[in-house]
Amino acid sequence: MSERTLSIIKPDGVARGLVGEIYRRFEASGLRIIGARMTRLDTQKARAFYQAHRQRPFYDDLVAYMTSGPIMAQVLEGDNAIQRNRELMGATNPAQAAVGTVRADYGESIERNVVHGSDGPGAAREEIDFFFRPDDLHSR
Ligand code: UDP
Ligand code: MG
């Protein structure tokens, strides 16, 4: 079943010039990029985006990291896109991420782990709406 998911290349990934390499992996795996936007989150937006984590000890650091520079947000579409993107990303902690995943190859720490991906259909819908208007998505 075709699905959509939200992906973010986090500030460390943009700063290190990893956008092209990560987009190559999406396209090589058959995920279609149907919308993309560079933006920079302010504190209020980053807090809102990660509100599910507001009680966690890492929340303030995460918000500081996510506002430290521009990010690339993209909507990926394809069969089972949510899980397939999570597989390309690898585990949250790069030290535990499978060989060949983005986080294993490029992640510096459990915080600075280069990419975000929605974790389920409800989150995907909310996170896509957070960054994109329907007009800016081009299903194909
Ligand atoms: N994070 C962190 N410390 C932790 C767990 C997570 O700094 O112990 C950061 C990390 O950048 C992660 C984000 O918070 O990507 C969101 O955490 P989540 O558990 O949702 O991981 P993800 O879905 O990104 O793999
Ligand atoms: Mg998550």
PDB file of N, CA and C and ligand atoms in Angstrom, residues 10 50 53 56-59 61-62 65-66 86 89-93 103 109-119, ligand 1:
ATOM      1  N   LYS A  10      18.622  16.686   9.409  1.00  0.00           N
ATOM      2  CA  LYS A  10      18.790  17.574  10.551  1.00  0.00           C
ATOM      3  C   LYS A  10      19.961  18.547  10.314  1.00  0.00           C
ATOM      4  N   TYR A  50       8.554  18.362  18.509  1.00  0.00           N
ATOM      5  CA  TYR A  50       8.975  17.257  19.374  1.00  0.00           C
ATOM      6  C   TYR A  50       8.183  17.212  20.682  1.00  0.00           C
ATOM      7  N   HIS A  53       8.071  14.403  23.196  1.00  0.00           N
ATOM      8  CA  HIS A  53       9.251  14.135  24.033  1.00  0.00           C
ATOM      9  C   HIS A  53       9.442  15.174  25.136  1.00  0.00           C
ATOM     10  N   ARG A  56      11.047  14.280  28.421  1.00  0.00           N
ATOM     11  CA  ARG A  56      12.292  13.510  28.421  1.00  0.00           C
ATOM     12  C   ARG A  56      13.475  14.399  28.793  1.00  0.00           C
ATOM     13  N   PRO A  57      14.494  13.807  29.422  1.00  0.00           N
ATOM     14  CA  PRO A  57      15.648  14.608  29.866  1.00  0.00           C
ATOM     15  C   PRO A  57      16.414  15.267  28.717  1.00  0.00           C
ATOM     16  N   PHE A  58      16.302  14.718  27.518  1.00  0.00           N
ATOM     17  CA  PHE A  58      17.064  15.248  26.396  1.00  0.00           C
ATOM     18  C   PHE A  58      16.327  16.330  25.610  1.00  0.00           C
ATOM     19  N   TYR A  59      15.106  16.697  26.048  1.00  0.00           N
ATOM     20  CA  TYR A  59      14.247  17.579  25.241  1.00  0.00           C
ATOM     21  C   TYR A  59      14.886  18.947  24.952  1.00  0.00           C
ATOM     22  N   ASP A  61      18.028  19.927  25.015  1.00  0.00           N
ATOM     23  CA  ASP A  61      19.201  19.765  24.130  1.00  0.00           C
ATOM     24  C   ASP A  61      18.763  19.475  22.705  1.00  0.00           C
ATOM     25  N   LEU A  62      17.744  18.638  22.571  1.00  0.00           N
ATOM     26  CA  LEU A  62      17.238  18.281  21.238  1.00  0.00           C
ATOM     27  C   LEU A  62      16.711  19.531  20.531  1.00  0.00           C
ATOM     28  N   TYR A  65      19.639  21.687  19.431  1.00  0.00           N
ATOM     29  CA  TYR A  65      20.274  21.076  18.245  1.00  0.00           C
ATOM     30  C   TYR A  65      19.435  21.307  16.992  1.00  0.00           C
ATOM     31  N   MET A  66      18.151  21.088  17.074  1.00  0.00           N
ATOM     32  CA  MET A  66      17.283  21.184  15.894  1.00  0.00           C
ATOM     33  C   MET A  66      17.094  22.622  15.414  1.00  0.00           C
ATOM     34  N   ARG A  86      12.499   4.277   7.862  1.00  0.00           N
ATOM     35  CA  ARG A  86      13.126   3.961   9.158  1.00  0.00           C
ATOM     36  C   ARG A  86      14.280   2.962   8.954  1.00  0.00           C
ATOM     37  N   MET A  89      17.259   4.806   7.694  1.00  0.00           N
ATOM     38  CA  MET A  89      17.830   5.650   8.751  1.00  0.00           C
ATOM     39  C   MET A  89      18.698   4.849   9.705  1.00  0.00           C
ATOM     40  N   GLY A  90      18.222   3.696  10.146  1.00  0.00           N
ATOM     41  CA  GLY A  90      18.878   2.930  11.203  1.00  0.00           C
ATOM     42  C   GLY A  90      18.406   3.351  12.574  1.00  0.00           C
ATOM     43  N   ALA A  91      18.878   2.642  13.601  1.00  0.00           N
ATOM     44  CA  ALA A  91      18.445   2.866  14.982  1.00  0.00           C
ATOM     45  C   ALA A  91      18.812   4.279  15.439  1.00  0.00           C
ATOM     46  N   THR A  92      18.043   4.785  16.421  1.00  0.00           N
ATOM     47  CA  THR A  92      18.241   6.135  16.954  1.00  0.00           C
ATOM     48  C   THR A  92      19.701   6.374  17.357  1.00  0.00           C
ATOM     49  N   ASN A  93      20.285   5.409  18.048  1.00  0.00           N
ATOM     50  CA  ASN A  93      21.682   5.503  18.475  1.00  0.00           C
ATOM     51  C   ASN A  93      22.584   4.956  17.361  1.00  0.00           C
ATOM     52  N   ARG A 103      22.376   6.508   9.716  1.00  0.00           N
ATOM     53  CA  ARG A 103      22.891   6.827  11.050  1.00  0.00           C
ATOM     54  C   ARG A 103      24.180   6.081  11.359  1.00  0.00           C
ATOM     55  N   SER A 109      26.242  10.824  17.345  1.00  0.00           N
ATOM     56  CA  SER A 109      25.803  10.500  18.707  1.00  0.00           C
ATOM     57  C   SER A 109      24.310  10.201  18.674  1.00  0.00           C
ATOM     58  N   ILE A 110      23.777   9.742  19.805  1.00  0.00           N
ATOM     59  CA  ILE A 110      22.340   9.450  19.867  1.00  0.00           C
ATOM     60  C   ILE A 110      21.522  10.715  19.593  1.00  0.00           C
ATOM     61  N   GLU A 111      22.085  11.893  19.884  1.00  0.00           N
ATOM     62  CA  GLU A 111      21.366  13.136  19.568  1.00  0.00           C
ATOM     63  C   GLU A 111      21.627  13.555  18.125  1.00  0.00           C
ATOM     64  N   ARG A 112      22.890  13.681  17.766  1.00  0.00           N
ATOM     65  CA  ARG A 112      23.267  14.184  16.432  1.00  0.00           C
ATOM     66  C   ARG A 112      23.295  13.008  15.468  1.00  0.00           C
ATOM     67  N   ASN A 113      22.089  12.610  15.061  1.00  0.00           N
ATOM     68  CA  ASN A 113      21.964  11.383  14.267  1.00  0.00           C
ATOM     69  C   ASN A 113      21.419  11.628  12.859  1.00  0.00           C
ATOM     70  N   VAL A 114      21.568  12.853  12.369  1.00  0.00           N
ATOM     71  CA  VAL A 114      21.480  13.215  10.941  1.00  0.00           C
ATOM     72  C   VAL A 114      20.071  13.271  10.346  1.00  0.00           C
ATOM     73  N   VAL A 115      19.208  12.319  10.716  1.00  0.00           N
ATOM     74  CA  VAL A 115      17.903  12.244  10.057  1.00  0.00           C
ATOM     75  C   VAL A 115      16.767  11.990  11.050  1.00  0.00           C
ATOM     76  N   HIS A 116      15.590  12.450  10.625  1.00  0.00           N
ATOM     77  CA  HIS A 116      14.330  12.143  11.305  1.00  0.00           C
ATOM     78  C   HIS A 116      13.438  11.395  10.337  1.00  0.00           C
ATOM     79  N   GLY A 117      12.607  10.491  10.857  1.00  0.00           N
ATOM     80  CA  GLY A 117      11.564   9.865  10.050  1.00  0.00           C
ATOM     81  C   GLY A 117      10.351   9.590  10.911  1.00  0.00           C
ATOM     82  N   SER A 118       9.174   9.833  10.362  1.00  0.00           N
ATOM     83  CA  SER A 118       7.936   9.546  11.099  1.00  0.00           C
ATOM     84  C   SER A 118       7.933   8.090  11.543  1.00  0.00           C
ATOM     85  N   ASP A 119       7.305   7.849  12.720  1.00  0.00           N
ATOM     86  CA  ASP A 119       7.328   6.487  13.278  1.00  0.00           C
ATOM     87  C   ASP A 119       6.021   5.725  13.085  1.00  0.00           C
TER      88      ASP A 119
HETATM   89  N1  UDP B   1      17.391  11.757  21.246  1.00  0.00           N
HETATM   90  C1  UDP B   1      18.391  12.121  22.152  1.00  0.00           C
HETATM   91  N2  UDP B   1      18.652  11.287  23.200  1.00  0.00           N
HETATM   92  C2  UDP B   1      17.974  10.124  23.414  1.00  0.00           C
HETATM   93  C3  UDP B   1      16.956   9.762  22.508  1.00  0.00           C
HETATM   94  C4  UDP B   1      16.691  10.593  21.427  1.00  0.00           C
HETATM   95  O1  UDP B   1      19.016  13.170  21.999  1.00  0.00           O
HETATM   96  O2  UDP B   1      18.246   9.411  24.392  1.00  0.00           O
HETATM   97  C5  UDP B   1      17.089  12.647  20.104  1.00  0.00           C
HETATM   98  C6  UDP B   1      17.594  12.094  18.766  1.00  0.00           C
HETATM   99  O3  UDP B   1      18.015  13.196  17.953  1.00  0.00           O
HETATM  100  C7  UDP B   1      16.351  11.424  18.212  1.00  0.00           C
HETATM  101  C8  UDP B   1      15.254  12.389  18.693  1.00  0.00           C
HETATM  102  O4  UDP B   1      15.684  12.796  19.980  1.00  0.00           O
HETATM  103  O5  UDP B   1      16.399  11.266  16.814  1.00  0.00           O
HETATM  104  C9  UDP B   1      13.860  11.804  18.779  1.00  0.00           C
HETATM  105  O6  UDP B   1      13.905  10.620  19.563  1.00  0.00           O
HETATM  106  P1  UDP B   1      13.130   9.302  19.127  1.00  0.00           P
HETATM  107  O7  UDP B   1      13.125   8.386  20.285  1.00  0.00           O
HETATM  108  O8  UDP B   1      11.796   9.680  18.522  1.00  0.00           O
HETATM  109  O9  UDP B   1      14.096   8.674  18.005  1.00  0.00           O
HETATM  110  P2  UDP B   1      13.932   8.542  16.411  1.00  0.00           P
HETATM  111  O10 UDP B   1      12.466   8.305  16.121  1.00  0.00           O
HETATM  112  O11 UDP B   1      14.457   9.826  15.817  1.00  0.00           O
HETATM  113  O12 UDP B   1      14.785   7.365  16.042  1.00  0.00           O
END
